[in-house]
CSV table of C-alpha atoms and ligand atoms in Angstrom, one decimal:
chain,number,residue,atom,x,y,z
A,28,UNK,CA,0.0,0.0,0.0
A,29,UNK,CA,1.3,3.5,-0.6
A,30,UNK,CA,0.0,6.9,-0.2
A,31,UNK,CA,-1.1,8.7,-3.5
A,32,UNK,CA,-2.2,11.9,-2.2
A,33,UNK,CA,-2.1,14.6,0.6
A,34,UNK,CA,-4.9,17.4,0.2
A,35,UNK,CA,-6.8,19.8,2.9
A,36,UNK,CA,-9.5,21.4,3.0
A,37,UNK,CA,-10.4,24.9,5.3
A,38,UNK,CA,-13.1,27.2,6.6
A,39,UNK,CA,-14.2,29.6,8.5
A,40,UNK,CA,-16.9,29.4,10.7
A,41,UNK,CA,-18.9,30.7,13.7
A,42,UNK,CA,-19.0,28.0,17.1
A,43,UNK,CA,-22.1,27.6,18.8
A,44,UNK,CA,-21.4,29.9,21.4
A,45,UNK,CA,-17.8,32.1,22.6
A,46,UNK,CA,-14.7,30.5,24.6
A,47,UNK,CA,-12.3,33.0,26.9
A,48,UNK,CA,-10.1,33.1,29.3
A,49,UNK,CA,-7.8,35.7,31.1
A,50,UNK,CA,-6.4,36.7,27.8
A,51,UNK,CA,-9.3,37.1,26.0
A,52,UNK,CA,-11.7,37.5,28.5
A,53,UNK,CA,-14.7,38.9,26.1
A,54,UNK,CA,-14.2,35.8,24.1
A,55,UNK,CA,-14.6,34.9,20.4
A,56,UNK,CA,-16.5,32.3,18.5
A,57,UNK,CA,-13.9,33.4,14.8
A,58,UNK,CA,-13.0,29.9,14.2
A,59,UNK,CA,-11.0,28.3,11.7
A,60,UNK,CA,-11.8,24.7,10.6
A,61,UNK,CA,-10.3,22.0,8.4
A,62,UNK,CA,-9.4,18.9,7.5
A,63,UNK,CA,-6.0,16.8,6.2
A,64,UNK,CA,-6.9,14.2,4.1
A,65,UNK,CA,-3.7,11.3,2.7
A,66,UNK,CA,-5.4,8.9,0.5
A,67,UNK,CA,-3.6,5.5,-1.0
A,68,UNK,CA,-3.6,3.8,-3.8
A,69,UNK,CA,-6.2,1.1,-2.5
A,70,UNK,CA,-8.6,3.3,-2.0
A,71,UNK,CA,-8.4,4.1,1.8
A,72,UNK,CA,-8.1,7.6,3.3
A,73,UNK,CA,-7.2,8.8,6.3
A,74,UNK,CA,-8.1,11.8,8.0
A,75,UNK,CA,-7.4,14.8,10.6
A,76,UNK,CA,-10.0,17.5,11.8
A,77,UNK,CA,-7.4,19.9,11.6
A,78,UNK,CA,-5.4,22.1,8.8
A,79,UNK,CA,-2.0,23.6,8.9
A,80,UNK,CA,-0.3,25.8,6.3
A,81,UNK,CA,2.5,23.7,6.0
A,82,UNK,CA,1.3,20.8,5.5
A,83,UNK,CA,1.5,20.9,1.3
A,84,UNK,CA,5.6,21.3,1.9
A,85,UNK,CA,5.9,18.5,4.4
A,86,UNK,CA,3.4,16.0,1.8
A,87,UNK,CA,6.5,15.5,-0.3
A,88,UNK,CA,7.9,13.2,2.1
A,89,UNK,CA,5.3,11.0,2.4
A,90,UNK,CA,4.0,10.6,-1.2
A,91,UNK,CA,4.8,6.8,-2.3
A,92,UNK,CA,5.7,5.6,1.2
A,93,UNK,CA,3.5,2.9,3.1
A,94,UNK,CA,1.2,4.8,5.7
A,95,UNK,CA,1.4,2.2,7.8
A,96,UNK,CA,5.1,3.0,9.3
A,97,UNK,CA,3.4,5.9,11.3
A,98,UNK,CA,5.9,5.9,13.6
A,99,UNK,CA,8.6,6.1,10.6
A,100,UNK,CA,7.4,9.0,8.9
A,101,UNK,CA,6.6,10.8,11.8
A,102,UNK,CA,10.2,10.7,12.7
A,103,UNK,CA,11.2,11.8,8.7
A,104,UNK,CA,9.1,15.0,9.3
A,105,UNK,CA,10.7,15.6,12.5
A,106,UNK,CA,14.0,15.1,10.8
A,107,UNK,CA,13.0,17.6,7.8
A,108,UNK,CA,12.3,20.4,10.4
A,109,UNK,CA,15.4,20.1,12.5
A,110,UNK,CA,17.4,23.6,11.7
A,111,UNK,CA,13.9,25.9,12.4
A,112,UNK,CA,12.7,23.4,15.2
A,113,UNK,CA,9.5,21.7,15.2
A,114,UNK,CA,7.3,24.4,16.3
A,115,UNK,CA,4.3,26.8,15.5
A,116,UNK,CA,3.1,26.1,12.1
A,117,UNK,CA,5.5,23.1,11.4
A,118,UNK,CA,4.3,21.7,14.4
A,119,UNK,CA,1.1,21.8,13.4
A,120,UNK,CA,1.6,20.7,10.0
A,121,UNK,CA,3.3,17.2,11.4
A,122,UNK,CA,0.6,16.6,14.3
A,123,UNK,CA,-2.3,17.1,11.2
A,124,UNK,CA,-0.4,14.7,9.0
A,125,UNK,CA,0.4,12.3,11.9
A,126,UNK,CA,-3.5,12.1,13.0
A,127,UNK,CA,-4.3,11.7,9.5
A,128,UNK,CA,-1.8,8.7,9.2
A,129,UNK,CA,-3.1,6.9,12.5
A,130,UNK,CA,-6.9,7.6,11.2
A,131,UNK,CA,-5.6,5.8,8.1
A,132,UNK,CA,-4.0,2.7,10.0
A,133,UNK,CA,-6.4,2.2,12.3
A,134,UNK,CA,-9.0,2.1,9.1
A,135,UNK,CA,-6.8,-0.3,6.9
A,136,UNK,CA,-7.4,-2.7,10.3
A,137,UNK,CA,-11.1,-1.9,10.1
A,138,UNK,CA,-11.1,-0.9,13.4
A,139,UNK,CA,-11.9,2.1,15.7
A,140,UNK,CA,-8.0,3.6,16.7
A,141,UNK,CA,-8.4,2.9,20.0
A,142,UNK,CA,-8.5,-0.7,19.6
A,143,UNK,CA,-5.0,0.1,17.0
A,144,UNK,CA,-3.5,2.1,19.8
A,145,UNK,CA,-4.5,-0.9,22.1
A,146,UNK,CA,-6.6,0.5,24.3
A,147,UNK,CA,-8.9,-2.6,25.8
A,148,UNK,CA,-12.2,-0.7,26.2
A,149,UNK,CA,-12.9,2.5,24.5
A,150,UNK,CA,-13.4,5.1,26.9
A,151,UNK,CA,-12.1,7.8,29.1
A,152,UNK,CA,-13.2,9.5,32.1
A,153,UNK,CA,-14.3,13.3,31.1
A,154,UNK,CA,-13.7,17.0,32.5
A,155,UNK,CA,-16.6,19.4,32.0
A,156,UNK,CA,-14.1,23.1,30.5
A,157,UNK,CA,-16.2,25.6,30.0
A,158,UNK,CA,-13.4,28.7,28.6
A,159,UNK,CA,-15.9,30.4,30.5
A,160,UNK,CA,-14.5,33.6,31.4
A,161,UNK,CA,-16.6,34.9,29.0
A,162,UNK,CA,-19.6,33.6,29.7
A,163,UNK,CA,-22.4,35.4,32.8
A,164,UNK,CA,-22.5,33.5,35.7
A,165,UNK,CA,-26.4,31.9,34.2
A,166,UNK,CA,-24.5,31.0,31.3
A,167,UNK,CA,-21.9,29.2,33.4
A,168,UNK,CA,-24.2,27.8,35.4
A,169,UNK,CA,-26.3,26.1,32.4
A,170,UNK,CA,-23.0,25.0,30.9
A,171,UNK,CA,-21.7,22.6,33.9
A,172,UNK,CA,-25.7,22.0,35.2
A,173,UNK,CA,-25.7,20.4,31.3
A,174,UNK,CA,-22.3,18.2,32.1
A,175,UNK,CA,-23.4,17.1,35.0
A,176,UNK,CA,-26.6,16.0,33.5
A,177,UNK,CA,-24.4,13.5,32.0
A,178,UNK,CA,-22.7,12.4,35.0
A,179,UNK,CA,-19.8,14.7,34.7
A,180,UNK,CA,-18.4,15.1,38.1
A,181,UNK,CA,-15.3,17.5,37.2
A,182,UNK,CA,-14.8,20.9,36.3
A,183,UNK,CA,-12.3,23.6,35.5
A,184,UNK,CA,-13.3,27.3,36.1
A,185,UNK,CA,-11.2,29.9,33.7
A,186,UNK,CA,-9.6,32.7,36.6
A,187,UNK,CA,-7.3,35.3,37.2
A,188,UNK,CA,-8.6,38.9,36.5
A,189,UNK,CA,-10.8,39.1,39.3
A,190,UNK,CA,-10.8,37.8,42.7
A,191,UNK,CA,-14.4,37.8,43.7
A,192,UNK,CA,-15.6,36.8,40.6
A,193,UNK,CA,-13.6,34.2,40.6
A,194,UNK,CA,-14.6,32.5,43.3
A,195,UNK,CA,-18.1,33.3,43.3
A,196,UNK,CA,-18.2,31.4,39.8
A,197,UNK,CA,-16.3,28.5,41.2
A,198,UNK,CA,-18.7,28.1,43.6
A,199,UNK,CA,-21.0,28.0,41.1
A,200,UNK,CA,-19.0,24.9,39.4
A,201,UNK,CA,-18.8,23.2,42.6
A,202,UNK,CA,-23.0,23.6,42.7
A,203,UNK,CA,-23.8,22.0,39.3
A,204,UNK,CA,-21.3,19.0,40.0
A,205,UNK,CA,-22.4,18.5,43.4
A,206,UNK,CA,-25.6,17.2,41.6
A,207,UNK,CA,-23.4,14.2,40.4
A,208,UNK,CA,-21.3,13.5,44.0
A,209,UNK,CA,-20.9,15.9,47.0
A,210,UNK,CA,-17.1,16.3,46.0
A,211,UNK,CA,-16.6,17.1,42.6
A,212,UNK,CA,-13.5,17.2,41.1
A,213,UNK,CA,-12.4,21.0,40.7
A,214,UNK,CA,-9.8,22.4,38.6
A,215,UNK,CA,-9.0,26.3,37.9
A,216,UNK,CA,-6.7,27.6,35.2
A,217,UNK,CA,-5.0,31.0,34.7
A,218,UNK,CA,-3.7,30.6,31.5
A,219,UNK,CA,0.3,31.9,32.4
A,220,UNK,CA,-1.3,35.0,33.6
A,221,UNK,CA,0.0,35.1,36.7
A,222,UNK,CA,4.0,35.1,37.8
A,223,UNK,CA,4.3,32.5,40.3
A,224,UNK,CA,3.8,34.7,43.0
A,225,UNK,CA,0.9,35.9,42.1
A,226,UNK,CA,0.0,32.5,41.5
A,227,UNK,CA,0.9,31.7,44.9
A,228,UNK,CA,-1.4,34.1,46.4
A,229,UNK,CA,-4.5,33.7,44.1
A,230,UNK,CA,-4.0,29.6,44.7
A,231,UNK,CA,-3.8,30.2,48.7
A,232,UNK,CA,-7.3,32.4,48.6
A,233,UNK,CA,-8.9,29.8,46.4
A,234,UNK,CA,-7.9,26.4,48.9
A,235,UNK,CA,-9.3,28.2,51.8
A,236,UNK,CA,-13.0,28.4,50.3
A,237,UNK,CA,-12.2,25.1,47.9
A,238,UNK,CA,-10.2,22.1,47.8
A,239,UNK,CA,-8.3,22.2,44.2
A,240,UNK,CA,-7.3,19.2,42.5
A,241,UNK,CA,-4.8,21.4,39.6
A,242,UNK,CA,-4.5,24.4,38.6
A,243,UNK,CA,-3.2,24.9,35.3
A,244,UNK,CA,-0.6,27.1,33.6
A,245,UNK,CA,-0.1,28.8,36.9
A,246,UNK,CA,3.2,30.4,35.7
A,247,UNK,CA,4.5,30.4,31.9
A,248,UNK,CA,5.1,27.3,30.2
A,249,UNK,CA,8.4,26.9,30.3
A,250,UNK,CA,9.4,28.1,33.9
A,251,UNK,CA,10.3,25.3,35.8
A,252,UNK,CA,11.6,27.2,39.0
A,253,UNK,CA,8.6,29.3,39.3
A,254,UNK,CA,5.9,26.9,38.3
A,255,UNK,CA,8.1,24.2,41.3
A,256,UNK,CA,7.6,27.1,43.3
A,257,UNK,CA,4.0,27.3,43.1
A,258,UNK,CA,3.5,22.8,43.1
A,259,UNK,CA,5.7,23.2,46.4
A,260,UNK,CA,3.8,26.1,47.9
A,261,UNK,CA,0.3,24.8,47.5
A,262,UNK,CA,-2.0,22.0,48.0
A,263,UNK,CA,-3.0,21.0,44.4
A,264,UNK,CA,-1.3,20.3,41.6
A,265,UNK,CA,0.4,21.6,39.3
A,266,UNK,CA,-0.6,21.2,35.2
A,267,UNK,CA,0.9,22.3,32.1
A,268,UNK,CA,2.4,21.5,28.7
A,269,UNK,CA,-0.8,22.2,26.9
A,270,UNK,CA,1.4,24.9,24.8
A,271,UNK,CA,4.9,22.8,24.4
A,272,UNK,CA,5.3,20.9,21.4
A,273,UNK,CA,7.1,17.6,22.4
A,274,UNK,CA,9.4,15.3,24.8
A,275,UNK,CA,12.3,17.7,24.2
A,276,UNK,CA,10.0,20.1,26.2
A,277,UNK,CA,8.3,18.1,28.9
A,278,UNK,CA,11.8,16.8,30.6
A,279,UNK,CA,13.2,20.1,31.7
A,280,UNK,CA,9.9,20.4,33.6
A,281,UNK,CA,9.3,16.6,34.9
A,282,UNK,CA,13.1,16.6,36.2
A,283,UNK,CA,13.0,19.7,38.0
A,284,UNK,CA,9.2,18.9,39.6
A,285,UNK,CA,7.9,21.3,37.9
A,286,UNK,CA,4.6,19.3,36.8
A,287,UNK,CA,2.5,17.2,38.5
A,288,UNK,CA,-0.2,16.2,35.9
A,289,UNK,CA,1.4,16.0,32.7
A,290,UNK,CA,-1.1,17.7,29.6
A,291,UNK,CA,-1.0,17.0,26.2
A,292,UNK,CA,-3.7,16.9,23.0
A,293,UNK,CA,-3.5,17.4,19.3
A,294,UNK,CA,-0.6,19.5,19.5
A,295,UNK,CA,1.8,17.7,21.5
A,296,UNK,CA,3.0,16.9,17.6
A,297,UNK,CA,0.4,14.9,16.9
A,298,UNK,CA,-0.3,11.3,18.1
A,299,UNK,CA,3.1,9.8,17.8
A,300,UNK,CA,4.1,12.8,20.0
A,301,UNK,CA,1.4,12.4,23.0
A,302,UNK,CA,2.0,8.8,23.5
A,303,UNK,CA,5.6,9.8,23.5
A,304,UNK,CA,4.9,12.0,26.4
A,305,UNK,CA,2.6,10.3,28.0
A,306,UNK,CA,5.1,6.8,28.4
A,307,UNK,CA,8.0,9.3,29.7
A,308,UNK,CA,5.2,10.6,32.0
A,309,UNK,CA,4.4,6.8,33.3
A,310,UNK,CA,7.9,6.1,33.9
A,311,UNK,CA,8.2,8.8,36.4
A,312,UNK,CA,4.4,8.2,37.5
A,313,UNK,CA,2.9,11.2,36.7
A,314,UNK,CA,-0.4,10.7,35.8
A,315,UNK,CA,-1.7,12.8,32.0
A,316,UNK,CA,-4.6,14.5,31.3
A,317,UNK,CA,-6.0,15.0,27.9
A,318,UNK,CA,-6.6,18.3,26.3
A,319,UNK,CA,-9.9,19.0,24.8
A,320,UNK,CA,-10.5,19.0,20.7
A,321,UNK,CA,-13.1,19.1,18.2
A,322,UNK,CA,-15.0,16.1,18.1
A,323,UNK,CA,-13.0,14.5,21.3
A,324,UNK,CA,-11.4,12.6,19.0
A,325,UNK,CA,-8.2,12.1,21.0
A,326,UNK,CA,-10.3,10.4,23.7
A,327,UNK,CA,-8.8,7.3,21.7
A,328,UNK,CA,-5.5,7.7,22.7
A,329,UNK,CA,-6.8,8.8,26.6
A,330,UNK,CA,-8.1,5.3,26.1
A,331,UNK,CA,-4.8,3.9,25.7
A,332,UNK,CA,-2.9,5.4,28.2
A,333,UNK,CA,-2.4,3.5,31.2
A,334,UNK,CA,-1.6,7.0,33.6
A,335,UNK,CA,-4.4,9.1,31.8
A,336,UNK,CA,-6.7,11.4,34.1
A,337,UNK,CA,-9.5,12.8,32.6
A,338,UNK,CA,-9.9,14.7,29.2
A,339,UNK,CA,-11.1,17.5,28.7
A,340,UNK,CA,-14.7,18.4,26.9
A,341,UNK,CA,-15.4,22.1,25.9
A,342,UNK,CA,-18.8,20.9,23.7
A,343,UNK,CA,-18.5,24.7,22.1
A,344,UNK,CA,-19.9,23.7,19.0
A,345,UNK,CA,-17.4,23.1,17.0
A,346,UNK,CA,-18.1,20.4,14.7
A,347,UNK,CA,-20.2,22.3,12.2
A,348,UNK,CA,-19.6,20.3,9.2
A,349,UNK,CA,-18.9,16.6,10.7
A,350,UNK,CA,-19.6,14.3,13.3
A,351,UNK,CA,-17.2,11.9,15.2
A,352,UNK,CA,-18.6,8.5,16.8
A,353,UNK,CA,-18.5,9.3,20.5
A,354,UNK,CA,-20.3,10.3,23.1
A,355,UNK,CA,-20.8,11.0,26.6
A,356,UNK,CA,-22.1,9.1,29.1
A,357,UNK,CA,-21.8,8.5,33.0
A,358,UNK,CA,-18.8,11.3,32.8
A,359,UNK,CA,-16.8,9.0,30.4
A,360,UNK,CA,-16.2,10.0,26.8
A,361,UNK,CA,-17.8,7.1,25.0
A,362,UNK,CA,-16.1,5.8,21.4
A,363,UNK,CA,-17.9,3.8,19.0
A,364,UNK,CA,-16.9,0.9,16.8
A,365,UNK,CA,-16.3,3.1,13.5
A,366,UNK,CA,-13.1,3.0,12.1
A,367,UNK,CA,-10.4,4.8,12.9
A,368,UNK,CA,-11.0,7.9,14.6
A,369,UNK,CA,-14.6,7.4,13.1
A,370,UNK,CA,-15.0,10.8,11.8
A,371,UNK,CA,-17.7,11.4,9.2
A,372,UNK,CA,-18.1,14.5,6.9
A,373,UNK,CA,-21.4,16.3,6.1
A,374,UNK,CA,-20.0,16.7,2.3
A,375,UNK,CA,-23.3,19.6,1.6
A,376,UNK,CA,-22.3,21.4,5.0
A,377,UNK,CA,-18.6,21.3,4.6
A,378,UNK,CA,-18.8,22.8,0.6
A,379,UNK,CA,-21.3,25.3,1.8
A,380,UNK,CA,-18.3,26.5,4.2
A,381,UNK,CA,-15.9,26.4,1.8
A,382,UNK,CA,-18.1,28.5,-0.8
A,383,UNK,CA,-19.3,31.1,2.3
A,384,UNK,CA,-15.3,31.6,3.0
A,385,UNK,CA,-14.3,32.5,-0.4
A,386,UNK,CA,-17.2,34.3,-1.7
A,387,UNK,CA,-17.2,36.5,1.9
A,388,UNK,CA,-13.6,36.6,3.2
A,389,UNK,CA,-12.8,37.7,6.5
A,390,UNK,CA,-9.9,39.8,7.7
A,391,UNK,CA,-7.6,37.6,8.9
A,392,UNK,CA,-8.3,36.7,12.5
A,393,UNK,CA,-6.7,38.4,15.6
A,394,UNK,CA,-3.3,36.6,16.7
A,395,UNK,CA,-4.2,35.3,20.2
A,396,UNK,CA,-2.0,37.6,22.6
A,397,UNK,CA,-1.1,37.8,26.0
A,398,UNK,CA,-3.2,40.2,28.2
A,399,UNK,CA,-1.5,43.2,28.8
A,400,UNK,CA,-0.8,43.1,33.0
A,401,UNK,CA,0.2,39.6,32.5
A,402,UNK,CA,2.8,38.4,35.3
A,403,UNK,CA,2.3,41.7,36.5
A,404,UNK,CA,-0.7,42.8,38.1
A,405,UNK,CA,-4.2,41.6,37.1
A,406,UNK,CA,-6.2,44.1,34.8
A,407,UNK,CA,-10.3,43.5,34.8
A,408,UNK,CA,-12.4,44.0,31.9
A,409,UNK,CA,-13.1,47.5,31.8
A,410,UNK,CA,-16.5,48.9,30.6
A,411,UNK,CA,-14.9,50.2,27.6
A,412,UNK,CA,-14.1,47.1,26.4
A,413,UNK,CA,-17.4,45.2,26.8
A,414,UNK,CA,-18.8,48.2,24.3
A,415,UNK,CA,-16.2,47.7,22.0
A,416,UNK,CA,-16.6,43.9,22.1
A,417,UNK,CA,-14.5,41.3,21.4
A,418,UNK,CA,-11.1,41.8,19.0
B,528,LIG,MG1,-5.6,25.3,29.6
């Protein structure tokens, strides 16, 4: 067998409702959407729910190869990107390629990719994420009273702008989720806002009202001594690595106790890259937790993972043009029998997309900075800024 053909296709779209956190705390619902597809010369395709714009100059390397050496080729692409480092739109380029390759395996054993990964049952306990800074407190509320209508008995509440708000909305959280078990599991996240002091403090005032099982990105990424500093100084733990891109990354920050639940997702350089992470994570037992995507598709490699947590689930509406075979049920994500990662694509909805983002181009969307007061001091959403809206 040997792959033909490597092609994409991207949108723009509006999600169901806005996501935010303290760096864009208004929120936006500007997506963009796409899909990788690598076909082969028997007729199978395989294929990612995600785009990158490099993707057409890493294809070159795969074309005439057998997809199944996943592994293999993921490794070539690494190689090919050595000098600039595998990062930003590289990066994304190899984990879209590398999903689209284990999609493709997983459907040339006409089975669903957790069973390829070797999970034994397919399914993996879930976290309810709103991104909620932007929503009001009755839209919060509605979001995790819905998750916990199906049994969802964890949460993570978006902070670090405002104090009171905070933790009024957390104990909002904590309401909902006590509907599934009086102790729900509850997770905060600051999104490197804070420096680790700050962290520090905010963390302290939070674990005398609420008993915090992470908090995430409490200091930047890659600052092991502060974010130590914070898993030392307080009673939960410490998560990050949603933002780094692979091993090369993680073991500066597991060697120096700097994490203490290990996260990865679609970006960790695709699949070949989480599982790589995750197994480096096992061997020091820390356990991982899974971050959220369109579709949960990734839930199939949670399901493999001997140390994984929970995953998160963001249910934004994402998935406007395609479906994947999953679902949640008794706070576990669910995955069907379909093949591979069992996506399937509403053809009318997806050209309709396509046509509406040609014919109607938007500008270019925003880069998604860093707040300004960031590490320093917290600045709240002024009234100015509500009027003017999201940007
Ligand atoms: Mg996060």
């Amino acid at each position: 067998m040997r792959i033909v053909n490597v092609s994409q296709r991207s949108y723009r779209y509006r999600s169901a409702r806005k996501i935010g956190d303290a760096n864009w705390p208004l929120g936006f619902d500007d997506m963009t959407g796409g899909f990788t597809f690598i076909e082969t010369d028997e007729g199978i395709t395989g294929v990612a729910p995600l785009g990158g714009s490099a993707v057409p100059s890493l294809a070159p390397l795969l074309i005439g190869l057998d997809p199944r050496g996943v592994v293999g080729l993921w490794q070539s692409m690494i190689a090919a990107v050595f000098k600039g480092g595998n990062e930003g739109e590289w990066k994304a380029a190899i984990s879209a390629l590398d999903i689209a390759l284990w999609d493709l395996k997983a459907k040339i054993n006409l089975e669903p990719l957790w069973k390829t990964l070797g999970a034994l049952d397919g399914r993996c306990k879930a976290y309810a994420s709103g991104i909620d800074m932007c929503l009001t407190d009755a839209e919060l509320r509605a979001f995790y009273r819905r998750m916990a209508g199906r049994g969802v008995d964890a949460g993570k509440l978006k902070v670090g702008l405002d104090m009171d708000a905070d933790l009024r909305r957390l104990a909002i959280v904590q309401e909902e989720l006590s509907l599934v078990q009086p102790r729900p599991s509850l997770m905060i996240d600051s999104n490197e806002y804070w420096s680790p002091k700050q962290a520090i403090r905010a963390i302290r005032q939070f674990e005398e009202r609420f008993d915090l099982t992470w908090v995430e990105e409490p200091a930047r990424r890659w600052d092991y001594r502060g974010l130590r500093k914070v898993s030392q100084s307080v009673r939960a733990a410490v998560a990050t690595g949603e933002n780094l891109n692979d091993a090369s990354d993680f073991s500066p920050l597991i060697l120096n106790e700097a994490v203490d639940v290990v996260e990865i997702g679609m970006g960790t350089t695709g699949i070949t890259g989480a599982l790589q992470v995750a197994h480096m994570a096992a061997g020091f037992e820390l356990p991982v937790a899974m971050m959220n995507c369109p579709g949960n598709v990734m839930a199939h490699v949670a399901a493999a993972l001997p140390n994984h947590m929970m995953m998160e689930v963001v249910e934004a509406g994402r998935e406007v043009c395609w479906h994947a075979d999953n679902h949640i049920e008794n706070g576990f994500i669910v995955l069907g029998d379909s093949p591979g990662l069992g996506i399937t694509i509403d053809e009318e909805k997806l050209a309709a997309l396509e046509r509406e983002t040609q014919e109607h181009p938007r500008s270019p969307s925003p880069p998604r900075s860093r707040r300004r007061g960031a590490g320093l001091y917290a600045v709240p959403v002024t009234e100015e800024e509500r009027q003017l809206g999201p940007r």
